[in-house]
């Protein structure tokens, strides 16, 4: 199951950073060239300057299972929701096994509710401490229509071909109702 | 139609209460960023090109490709934000907005939903009211946010073959989405706001803002309610290709919603398309329920930072590689509203004229050129520029840069008229001749057609005497004078000063 202690430990150790609360590792160039001995030198340096950096991986296993009563009530996925998700994601999982798998996955993720995240900024990118590289405004790509069109099954005079989209209908390609779907699949070319 | 005409009076049966409904309009504007390459890839941005020739591997959403942000697009968004008095977010984030459409091969659009680049701005605009449309009313609308996002490709619907043809040249071009608060009340306000926005974007150079070419796309969110009550159900109106259509579409939709409510119906929360032929809006989508875009952070792009000044750029980062707000502030050009104020204050022209000068590309420079070259007052020059010059340009659908009459030539003509060498009516005639024969100078035309003003008093007396003598039968003094003056003008082909002629005739007739 999931480990609570690691979360607690890492929270205590996560030092402040001017921008985003992530530790900046010393640049590799400070440590030395990439030779056989540099790795051990790096590990040595790591231990000697331990005030700035500690491993987030616990030295001994510390996890304990989360009791059922600590989790929120289990989520049931209704057939309507299955339909909606299939339409949004264009994924076919309407069978009993598919729904079971989804519900189990949700249950697994429910354990996240047990963690206390007070005062912790959400992280949505591991690149948050990097400078986003900005490109110069120059033409460097394009003019490869032939190569791209070769990848498509159907093309018409340098255009890609897609199934008809009715302007005054749903903008996305609508999935027909559950009942009609199986018969469509039999006759469809795509 | 002025805003007042949309106070729609409804009498509730049996209670005799008078209640007035008003329209509520909020605009969503997508402005295509004027840059050489696309937002996240190095393909060329161009309007007309062979299909799928301006498409990189990333634009075609081939697996393994990654977005690389174009600095010029960030600068364009910041410049626009600064011009619209927005707060620029030092840190902004990118997200994925998922939906399936044939012209968006990735299945998602990279946008900025959580934290956009600029927020809380204001667009100040003016429109004309009053019966003669010469009273300027200044309004403002709050800008909720400006965000960077990708444009999609183009779909061509082939109904015959029952297929859609996809051209990805436009896919990935940078867009600035400007979301305005629903503070406007009718089509005219929306049209005026969009026109001002077009001028601002064009002055900044961040967007060419041509609606017909799709560089500026406007969707209107329209609802109606009684002031003080909660907002009504809104509909989204799309497929608007010009500022005129925008006003029409909004006014139609407000009217339609009021009629629905008046007949005890309900307004549906739907998307409607504007049909320019009929001037109506038609429902566009099935009642599918609200779209769920499943927003998630874009994992391939770390947060975007822009810096206050060169000093706030962190050590180890090249200032030339990042966006610095101070540097961009210094680059801001003179905005249209500032230009107009300057014109009114410097030249003493009317406010409505300053609008015409700034609206028309190149007209302000033309006007200032003439004013500097001629001795006449700016107020006289403005008449020539707005009536004669613009009149001819408009009737032949020409731009100021295509005018056959140069500012110098016009200045010469005005000088001749001011100094009394030709009469004002002759001057207008000469103007038209110059238009047709731009290679001739003013002097040449006047000489060729013998249009010099008759200033010789003796000659004038002779002419007037002749006219008076040939019309002995008239009795009513006022009618006589006007008729005789007309005759003199006709006889001399307009080469006389009406003031002098009137004085002479008055004496003769009395």
XYZ file of C-alpha atoms in Angstrom:
700
model
C 0.000 0.000 0.000
C 1.034 3.614 0.259
C 3.656 5.122 2.576
C 2.710 7.950 4.877
C 6.034 8.346 6.579
C 7.964 9.249 3.486
C 5.564 12.081 2.838
C 6.000 13.388 6.369
C 9.756 13.048 6.194
C 10.070 14.792 2.863
C 7.849 17.621 3.989
C 10.160 18.340 6.880
C 13.166 18.297 4.619
C 11.810 20.325 1.699
C 13.847 23.523 2.066
C 12.712 26.937 0.970
C 13.694 28.202 -2.434
C 13.216 31.738 -3.670
C 10.772 30.657 -6.311
C 9.262 27.327 -5.750
C 10.385 25.326 -2.781
C 12.590 22.925 -4.647
C 16.198 22.252 -3.841
C 18.637 23.347 -6.512
C 21.376 20.799 -6.935
C 24.889 22.128 -7.374
C 25.806 22.196 -11.052
C 27.701 19.165 -12.215
C 30.525 21.406 -13.430
C 31.273 22.350 -9.820
C 31.851 18.748 -8.993
C 34.219 17.876 -11.772
C 34.434 16.356 -15.220
C 32.513 13.251 -16.132
C 35.225 10.711 -15.522
C 35.304 7.424 -13.617
C 36.384 8.982 -10.352
C 33.944 11.903 -10.437
C 30.984 9.778 -9.349
C 32.610 8.774 -6.096
C 33.822 12.320 -5.640
C 30.227 13.493 -6.048
C 28.926 11.017 -3.472
C 31.726 12.062 -1.120
C 30.860 15.724 -1.581
C 27.248 14.915 -0.984
C 27.886 13.421 2.398
C 30.258 16.138 3.487
C 27.870 19.001 2.609
C 24.899 17.236 4.131
C 23.326 20.344 5.618
C 22.044 21.343 2.159
C 20.908 17.980 0.810
C 19.344 14.774 2.079
C 17.966 11.875 0.113
C 14.208 11.711 -0.073
C 14.359 7.945 -0.313
C 14.078 6.492 3.208
C 16.977 4.301 4.273
C 14.646 1.558 5.617
C 11.095 0.682 4.528
C 8.656 2.665 6.605
C 5.270 2.293 4.980
C 2.089 1.269 6.670
C -1.227 0.417 5.075
C -4.031 2.955 5.175
C -7.199 1.729 6.870
C -10.440 1.651 4.863
C -12.213 3.947 7.312
C -9.634 6.663 6.732
C -10.514 6.841 3.053
C -13.499 8.660 1.521
C -16.464 6.494 0.403
C -15.697 4.410 -2.719
C -16.714 5.977 -6.019
C -19.094 4.043 -8.225
C -18.934 4.758 -11.922
C -22.417 4.878 -13.409
C -23.137 3.779 -16.999
C -23.894 7.392 -17.928
C -20.527 8.476 -16.606
C -18.880 5.656 -18.532
C -20.601 6.899 -21.654
C -19.497 10.482 -21.037
C -15.897 9.459 -20.362
C -15.813 7.296 -23.454
C -17.043 10.261 -25.487
C -14.536 12.675 -23.976
C -11.557 10.393 -24.255
C -12.602 8.252 -27.245
C -11.612 5.210 -25.208
C -13.623 2.026 -25.180
C -13.884 0.578 -21.669
C -17.577 -0.045 -21.276
C -17.218 -3.702 -20.284
C -17.553 -4.906 -16.678
C -13.791 -5.509 -16.463
C -13.128 -2.002 -17.724
C -15.397 -0.378 -15.132
C -13.958 -2.571 -12.336
C -10.457 -1.570 -13.315
C -11.406 2.090 -13.276
C -13.038 1.842 -9.858
C -10.005 0.073 -8.429
C -7.722 2.754 -9.847
C -9.858 5.477 -8.246
C -9.679 3.605 -4.927
C -5.928 3.473 -5.146
C -5.732 7.188 -5.784
C -8.128 7.866 -2.858
C -5.193 7.281 -0.519
C -3.928 10.690 -1.493
C -6.743 12.171 0.619
C -4.961 10.957 3.723
C -1.947 13.194 3.235
C -1.743 16.549 4.959
C -0.639 19.060 2.376
C -1.098 22.203 4.474
C 1.391 24.852 3.461
C 2.797 22.884 0.550
C 2.639 24.553 -2.879
C 1.283 22.183 -5.523
C 3.895 21.102 -7.995
C 2.709 20.490 -11.523
C 6.034 20.248 -13.305
C 9.341 18.785 -12.230
C 10.864 21.513 -14.373
C 9.591 24.283 -12.129
C 13.065 25.434 -11.148
C 14.267 25.697 -14.725
C 14.174 28.801 -16.863
C 11.645 28.284 -19.672
C 13.710 28.590 -22.812
C 12.417 31.251 -25.207
C 13.134 30.783 -28.876
C 14.044 33.562 -31.337
C 11.289 34.411 -33.811
C 12.811 32.778 -36.905
C 11.617 30.323 -39.519
C 13.394 27.021 -38.937
C 10.827 24.399 -39.924
C 8.072 23.585 -42.375
C 8.027 22.889 -46.117
C 7.653 19.142 -45.579
C 4.117 18.661 -46.858
C 5.044 15.553 -48.806
C 6.545 13.773 -45.804
C 3.544 14.584 -43.636
C 0.920 13.662 -46.218
C 2.600 10.309 -46.726
C 1.678 9.426 -43.153
C -2.041 9.759 -43.795
C -4.220 7.010 -45.200
C -6.428 9.391 -47.156
C -5.317 12.636 -48.745
C -6.856 14.809 -51.441
C -4.600 17.256 -53.301
C -2.275 18.030 -50.368
C -5.108 18.139 -47.833
C -5.634 15.606 -45.082
C -9.047 13.983 -45.181
C -11.301 13.576 -42.168
C -14.861 12.308 -41.742
C -17.524 14.963 -42.413
C -18.109 17.542 -39.693
C -21.486 19.211 -39.815
C -21.080 22.922 -39.136
C -24.373 23.372 -37.374
C -23.913 20.286 -35.289
C -21.509 19.366 -32.507
C -18.048 20.657 -33.225
C -16.382 17.404 -32.315
C -17.015 14.161 -34.080
C -20.053 12.856 -32.214
C -20.110 9.265 -30.992
C -23.431 7.613 -31.749
C -25.447 6.065 -28.936
C -24.248 2.832 -27.314
C -26.745 0.719 -29.231
C -25.770 2.069 -32.632
C -22.073 1.847 -32.016
C -21.475 -1.842 -32.593
C -23.335 -1.817 -35.901
C -21.358 1.259 -36.972
C -18.046 -0.371 -36.202
C -18.944 -3.213 -38.521
C -19.555 -0.885 -41.467
C -17.027 1.832 -40.774
C -13.939 2.286 -42.894
C -11.994 4.332 -40.357
C -29.788 52.365 -33.001
C -28.612 53.984 -29.791
C -28.357 52.179 -26.468
C -31.588 53.844 -25.446
C -33.619 51.907 -27.971
C -32.866 48.739 -26.107
C -34.804 49.675 -23.065
C -37.619 47.363 -23.969
C -40.815 48.140 -22.179
C -42.947 45.234 -21.053
C -46.214 45.563 -19.241
C -47.019 42.657 -16.998
C -50.707 41.761 -17.345
C -52.990 42.508 -14.391
C -50.345 44.255 -12.314
C -49.755 47.217 -14.582
C -46.032 47.218 -13.699
C -43.632 48.671 -16.216
C -40.363 46.784 -16.388
C -37.514 47.401 -18.796
C -35.096 44.764 -20.012
C -31.592 45.518 -21.146
C -29.041 43.570 -23.095
C -25.790 42.351 -21.523
C -22.859 41.719 -23.843
C -19.434 40.243 -23.110
C -16.858 39.736 -25.844
C -14.209 37.053 -26.314
C -11.610 38.160 -28.796
C -8.958 35.962 -30.408
C -6.172 38.048 -31.926
C -3.621 36.334 -34.138
C -0.150 37.407 -33.042
C 1.881 39.101 -35.743
C 5.064 37.052 -35.649
C 7.312 35.404 -38.201
C 7.051 31.936 -36.732
C 4.437 30.059 -34.722
C 3.887 29.987 -30.975
C 5.597 26.696 -30.213
C 7.361 25.810 -33.457
C 9.552 27.367 -36.115
C 7.146 27.155 -39.040
C 6.305 30.306 -40.975
C 3.163 32.294 -40.214
C 1.529 33.344 -43.485
C -2.036 33.805 -44.654
C -1.923 32.266 -48.116
C 0.320 29.329 -48.894
C 0.021 25.875 -50.461
C -1.895 23.554 -48.112
C 0.167 21.975 -45.346
C 3.402 23.614 -46.518
C 3.869 25.690 -43.347
C 3.591 22.722 -41.019
C 6.362 21.308 -38.851
C 6.422 17.898 -37.187
C 5.232 19.487 -33.963
C 2.313 21.255 -35.674
C 1.253 17.912 -37.143
C 1.364 16.479 -33.590
C 3.763 13.731 -34.472
C 4.807 11.756 -31.396
C 8.068 12.781 -29.788
C 7.818 16.458 -30.686
C 7.926 19.157 -28.011
C 6.725 22.778 -27.805
C 9.356 25.549 -27.708
C 7.907 28.940 -26.804
C 8.514 31.880 -29.154
C 9.803 34.935 -27.278
C 8.198 37.357 -29.752
C 4.745 35.963 -28.864
C 5.339 36.527 -25.163
C 6.479 40.079 -25.886
C 3.394 40.687 -28.017
C 1.137 39.549 -25.186
C 2.969 41.707 -22.647
C 2.874 44.782 -24.939
C -0.851 44.303 -25.476
C -1.356 43.859 -21.748
C 0.572 47.054 -21.006
C -1.382 49.045 -23.605
C -4.635 47.831 -22.030
C -3.556 48.705 -18.491
C -3.331 45.088 -17.383
C -1.353 43.623 -14.530
C 1.320 41.414 -16.053
C 1.682 38.149 -14.157
C 5.353 37.631 -13.424
C 4.688 33.894 -13.420
C 2.152 32.321 -15.738
C 1.391 28.698 -16.541
C 0.415 26.656 -19.577
C -2.395 24.083 -19.646
C -3.915 21.574 -22.031
C -7.521 21.943 -23.091
C -8.775 18.634 -24.482
C -11.391 18.197 -27.183
C -11.520 16.290 -30.429
C -11.700 18.133 -33.716
C -10.275 17.168 -37.081
C -8.214 20.374 -37.448
C -6.515 19.904 -34.074
C -4.475 16.724 -34.507
C -3.063 16.677 -30.972
C -6.504 16.311 -29.432
C -5.714 19.213 -27.106
C -4.890 22.904 -27.357
C -2.100 24.444 -25.289
C -3.563 27.480 -23.536
C -3.282 29.364 -20.234
C -6.321 28.551 -18.202
C -5.142 28.744 -14.587
C -2.711 31.664 -14.591
C -2.664 33.728 -17.805
C 0.012 36.227 -18.765
C -2.048 39.382 -18.088
C -5.157 40.181 -16.011
C -7.402 43.053 -14.896
C -7.057 45.572 -17.657
C -9.336 48.150 -19.236
C -10.228 49.128 -22.766
C -11.371 52.729 -23.160
C -13.436 53.404 -26.266
C -15.742 56.084 -27.654
C -18.783 56.152 -29.804
C -20.925 58.846 -31.287
C -24.353 59.741 -30.063
C -26.925 62.352 -30.814
C -28.959 62.817 -33.903
C -26.062 64.180 -35.906
C -23.707 61.586 -34.463
C -21.234 64.191 -33.360
C -21.413 63.879 -29.594
C -18.540 61.776 -28.386
C -19.291 59.497 -25.438
C -16.359 57.747 -23.760
C -16.903 54.345 -22.187
C -14.726 51.604 -20.826
C -14.899 47.850 -20.492
C -12.845 45.742 -18.087
C -10.532 43.150 -19.542
C -10.637 40.042 -17.398
C -7.512 38.449 -18.825
C -5.200 37.995 -21.790
C -3.836 34.519 -22.415
C -1.533 32.911 -24.944
C -2.878 29.945 -26.870
C -2.514 27.948 -30.063
C -4.645 28.424 -33.135
C -6.138 25.370 -34.841
C -5.877 24.367 -38.482
C -8.545 25.016 -41.098
C -11.303 22.650 -42.158
C -12.885 22.776 -45.578
C -16.199 21.005 -45.675
C -16.800 18.976 -48.790
C -20.452 18.039 -48.507
C -20.575 16.390 -51.922
C -17.982 13.789 -51.080
C -19.078 13.756 -47.446
C -15.612 14.530 -46.131
C -13.629 17.317 -44.520
C -10.334 18.546 -45.938
C -7.768 19.660 -43.368
C -5.051 22.293 -43.858
C -2.722 22.643 -40.870
C -0.923 25.812 -42.010
C -2.717 27.774 -39.329
C -2.308 25.124 -36.638
C -0.009 26.349 -33.893
C -0.052 30.052 -34.822
C 0.050 32.173 -31.654
C -3.188 33.750 -30.460
C -3.929 36.213 -27.710
C -7.327 35.548 -26.208
C -8.798 38.679 -24.632
C -11.754 38.084 -22.349
C -13.862 41.135 -21.549
C -16.310 41.496 -18.678
C -19.985 41.601 -19.686
C -20.325 45.364 -19.283
C -21.672 46.381 -22.661
C -25.326 46.703 -23.517
C -25.728 46.602 -27.270
C -24.177 46.037 -30.701
C -23.034 49.616 -31.148
C -20.940 49.601 -27.971
C -19.392 46.278 -28.888
C -18.576 47.527 -32.390
C -16.963 50.696 -31.039
C -14.920 48.706 -28.518
C -13.671 46.300 -31.165
C -12.767 49.159 -33.530
C -10.699 50.798 -30.819
C -9.054 47.478 -30.011
C -8.179 47.053 -33.688
C -6.504 50.464 -33.746
C -4.545 49.720 -30.585
C -3.324 46.338 -31.805
C -2.342 47.812 -35.153
C -0.464 50.673 -33.479
C 1.408 48.163 -31.270
C 2.184 45.934 -34.235
C 1.148 42.879 -32.212
C -1.777 41.985 -34.468
C -2.962 43.234 -37.849
C -6.541 42.871 -36.612
C -8.187 42.344 -39.992
C -11.454 40.553 -39.221
C -12.091 39.508 -42.793
C -8.782 37.633 -42.911
C -9.397 35.974 -39.584
C -6.619 37.828 -37.782
C -9.190 39.068 -35.262
C -12.059 36.791 -34.283
C -14.820 37.978 -32.009
C -17.414 35.850 -30.223
C -20.210 37.584 -28.345
C -21.849 36.325 -25.162
C -25.338 37.821 -25.069
C -28.061 37.770 -22.446
C -30.905 39.989 -21.307
C -32.241 40.898 -17.873
C -33.913 43.624 -15.879
C -31.367 45.888 -14.211
C -30.843 44.912 -10.607
C -31.930 41.331 -11.191
C -29.498 38.458 -11.733
C -28.081 38.009 -15.226
C -30.161 36.001 -17.665
C -29.147 32.831 -19.513
C -26.516 33.677 -22.090
C -25.932 32.442 -25.610
C -22.654 32.508 -27.457
C -22.727 33.994 -30.964
C -20.007 32.934 -33.395
C -19.148 33.220 -37.097
C -18.882 37.016 -37.146
C -16.659 38.347 -39.922
C -16.753 42.109 -39.588
C -17.410 44.854 -37.089
C -20.689 45.668 -38.822
C -21.836 42.067 -38.559
C -20.874 42.081 -34.898
C -23.276 44.935 -34.166
C -26.040 43.322 -36.230
C -25.616 39.890 -34.657
C -25.688 41.243 -31.117
C -28.714 43.437 -31.727
C -30.599 40.578 -33.373
C -29.789 38.219 -30.515
C -30.865 40.715 -27.844
C -34.125 41.267 -29.695
C -34.683 37.530 -30.120
C -34.094 36.797 -26.439
C -36.425 39.578 -25.347
C -39.145 38.203 -27.606
C -38.632 34.688 -26.260
C -38.976 35.906 -22.686
C -41.898 38.137 -23.523
C -43.835 35.164 -24.866
C -43.087 33.333 -21.610
C -40.446 31.123 -23.203
C -36.986 30.258 -21.884
C -33.664 31.259 -23.357
C -31.422 28.221 -23.907
C -27.738 28.247 -23.024
C -26.445 27.425 -26.487
C -24.014 28.412 -29.208
C -25.495 30.217 -32.190
C -23.970 31.141 -35.551
C -24.567 34.470 -37.241
C -25.911 34.212 -40.765
C -24.875 37.379 -42.579
C -27.395 36.871 -45.394
C -30.453 36.911 -43.184
C -28.973 38.886 -40.302
C -30.200 36.188 -37.904
C -28.507 33.861 -35.458
C -29.086 30.135 -35.856
C -28.509 27.401 -33.250
C -25.182 25.687 -33.819
C -24.800 22.741 -31.511
C -26.888 19.924 -30.200
C -27.991 20.067 -26.585
C -25.005 17.976 -25.586
C -24.579 19.538 -22.230
C -21.540 21.548 -21.203
C -18.249 20.568 -22.775
C -15.775 19.081 -20.328
C -12.312 20.092 -21.488
C -10.423 18.047 -18.854
C -7.862 20.806 -18.233
C -4.467 19.648 -17.050
C -1.102 21.390 -16.667
C 1.075 21.205 -19.796
C 3.827 18.888 -18.609
C 6.293 19.916 -21.316
C 6.410 23.587 -20.380
C 7.722 24.918 -17.069
C 6.218 28.168 -15.723
C 6.809 31.273 -17.808
C 8.582 34.070 -15.950
C 8.748 37.669 -17.118
C 10.925 40.123 -15.294
C 10.255 43.635 -14.072
C 13.582 45.121 -15.086
C 17.045 44.069 -16.117
C 18.035 44.153 -12.463
C 15.482 41.521 -11.511
C 16.778 39.010 -14.040
C 18.467 36.251 -12.001
C 22.215 35.724 -12.230
C 23.350 33.347 -14.901
C 20.445 34.208 -17.201
C 21.097 36.253 -20.334
C 18.802 39.325 -20.241
C 18.533 39.261 -24.032
C 16.980 35.798 -23.816
C 14.160 36.721 -21.444
C 11.211 39.104 -21.484
C 11.797 42.298 -19.514
C 8.745 44.469 -18.893
C 10.634 47.781 -18.579
C 12.251 47.267 -21.942
C 8.835 46.687 -23.533
C 7.206 49.656 -21.767
C 9.835 51.869 -23.321
C 8.898 50.513 -26.739
C 5.191 51.320 -26.461
C 4.168 53.586 -29.352
C 1.691 56.479 -29.184
C -1.735 54.903 -28.681
C -4.768 56.072 -30.721
C -6.446 57.917 -27.841
C -3.281 59.892 -27.172
C -2.960 60.688 -30.870
C -6.518 62.020 -31.008
C -6.052 64.229 -27.982
C -2.827 65.585 -29.432
C -4.523 66.393 -32.753
C -7.373 68.253 -31.075
C -5.041 70.214 -28.834
C -2.446 71.024 -31.475
C -4.716 71.892 -34.380
C -7.972 72.889 -32.737
C -10.001 70.461 -34.846
C -13.232 68.819 -33.713
C -13.096 65.561 -31.759
C -15.099 63.713 -34.392
C -12.530 64.741 -36.994
C -9.709 63.432 -34.858
C -11.450 60.061 -34.931
C -11.570 60.052 -38.711
C -7.914 61.027 -38.932
C -6.780 58.245 -36.626
C -9.132 55.592 -38.008
C -7.921 55.916 -41.570
C -4.462 54.514 -42.208
C -2.079 57.307 -43.207
C -4.647 60.096 -43.028
C -3.172 61.725 -39.952
C 0.245 62.013 -41.576
C -1.330 63.361 -44.772
C -3.234 65.989 -42.795
C -0.228 67.097 -40.776
C 1.807 67.304 -43.965
C -0.701 69.629 -45.619
C -1.001 71.796 -42.514
C 2.744 72.271 -42.399
C 2.974 73.186 -46.084
C -0.008 75.512 -46.355
C -0.671 78.901 -44.850
C -4.316 78.107 -44.248
C -5.690 77.287 -40.802
C -5.874 73.617 -39.829
C -9.648 73.946 -39.513
C -9.881 74.791 -43.203
C -7.513 71.987 -44.145
C -9.536 69.421 -42.240
C -12.559 70.193 -44.389
C -10.610 69.437 -47.545
C -9.118 66.274 -46.115
C -12.309 64.830 -44.705
C -14.778 65.882 -47.374
C -12.960 66.156 -50.681
C -10.071 63.741 -50.197
C -11.865 61.030 -48.222
C -14.964 61.425 -50.386
C -12.998 60.572 -53.513
C -10.945 57.839 -51.858
C -14.047 56.129 -50.491
C -16.004 56.263 -53.721
C -13.129 54.601 -55.558
C -12.254 52.297 -52.674
C -8.713 53.621 -52.449
C -6.367 53.928 -49.501
C -4.731 57.216 -48.480
C -1.415 55.934 -49.810
C -3.041 55.540 -53.238
C -4.292 59.122 -53.459
C -3.384 60.724 -56.801
C -3.168 64.104 -55.109
C -0.123 64.507 -52.857
C -0.170 66.590 -49.659
C 1.980 69.213 -51.428
C -0.404 69.533 -54.338
C -3.382 69.891 -52.023
C -1.521 72.500 -49.990
C -0.863 74.464 -53.176
C -4.522 74.346 -54.115
C -5.621 75.485 -50.684
C -3.130 78.357 -50.824
C -4.581 79.563 -54.115
C -8.094 79.468 -52.716
C -7.092 81.229 -49.507
C -5.283 84.018 -51.329
C -8.290 84.717 -53.483
C -6.762 83.665 -56.769
C -9.533 81.151 -57.273
C -12.937 80.959 -55.712
C -13.874 78.208 -53.306
C -16.246 76.563 -55.769
C -13.565 76.680 -58.466
C -11.128 75.125 -56.054
C -13.399 72.120 -55.662
C -13.593 71.820 -59.427
C -9.829 72.026 -59.733
C -9.494 69.332 -57.081
C -11.479 66.920 -59.224
C -9.407 67.846 -62.282
C -6.199 67.233 -60.332
C -7.542 63.848 -59.274
C -8.046 62.854 -62.863
C -4.739 64.297 -64.097
C -2.218 63.934 -61.266
C 0.718 64.728 -63.525
C -0.442 68.329 -64.022
C 0.296 70.994 -61.433
C -2.397 73.151 -59.891
C -1.226 76.171 -61.820
C -1.364 74.299 -65.106
C -4.958 73.215 -64.623
C -6.139 76.660 -63.558
C -4.404 78.251 -66.501
C -5.608 75.677 -69.053
C -9.217 76.043 -68.094
C -8.971 79.738 -67.360
C -10.309 79.417 -63.871
C -8.740 82.471 -62.314
C -11.040 84.443 -60.052
C -12.500 87.537 -61.558
C -11.399 90.220 -59.140
C -11.506 93.206 -61.420
C -14.281 95.401 -60.006
C -15.125 96.908 -63.365
C -15.526 93.546 -65.001
C -17.725 92.353 -62.149
C -19.950 95.439 -62.479
C -20.279 94.799 -66.219
C -21.301 91.182 -65.710
C -23.782 92.010 -62.965
C -25.288 94.841 -65.021
C -25.769 92.454 -67.935
C -27.509 89.869 -65.759
C -29.746 92.392 -64.007
C -30.742 93.940 -67.312
C -31.693 90.588 -68.825
C -34.005 89.814 -65.901
C -36.267 92.824 -65.499
C -39.448 90.969 -64.614
C -38.573 89.719 -61.064
C -40.302 91.475 -58.170
C -39.496 89.863 -54.781
C -36.119 91.300 -53.689
C -34.780 88.223 -51.850
C -35.766 85.762 -54.514
C -34.362 88.094 -57.142
C -30.986 88.341 -55.431
C -30.487 84.618 -55.126
C -31.623 84.022 -58.671
C -29.367 86.732 -60.036
C -26.425 85.426 -58.028
C -27.025 81.995 -59.457
C -27.014 83.485 -62.934
C -23.729 85.309 -62.300
C -22.069 82.172 -60.988
C -23.302 80.216 -63.964
C -22.165 82.827 -66.457
C -18.698 83.149 -64.946
C -18.368 79.391 -64.369
C -18.021 80.005 -60.638
C -15.011 82.270 -60.917
C -16.410 84.964 -58.683
C -16.443 85.644 -55.005
C -20.092 85.322 -53.888
C -19.669 87.996 -51.211
C -18.530 90.671 -53.650
C -21.170 89.750 -56.231
C -23.979 89.890 -53.688
C -22.887 93.362 -52.571
C -22.835 94.666 -56.149
C -26.178 93.116 -57.061
C -27.816 94.421 -53.898
C -26.868 97.956 -54.869
C -28.069 97.512 -58.428
C -31.379 95.994 -57.540
C -32.369 98.386 -54.763
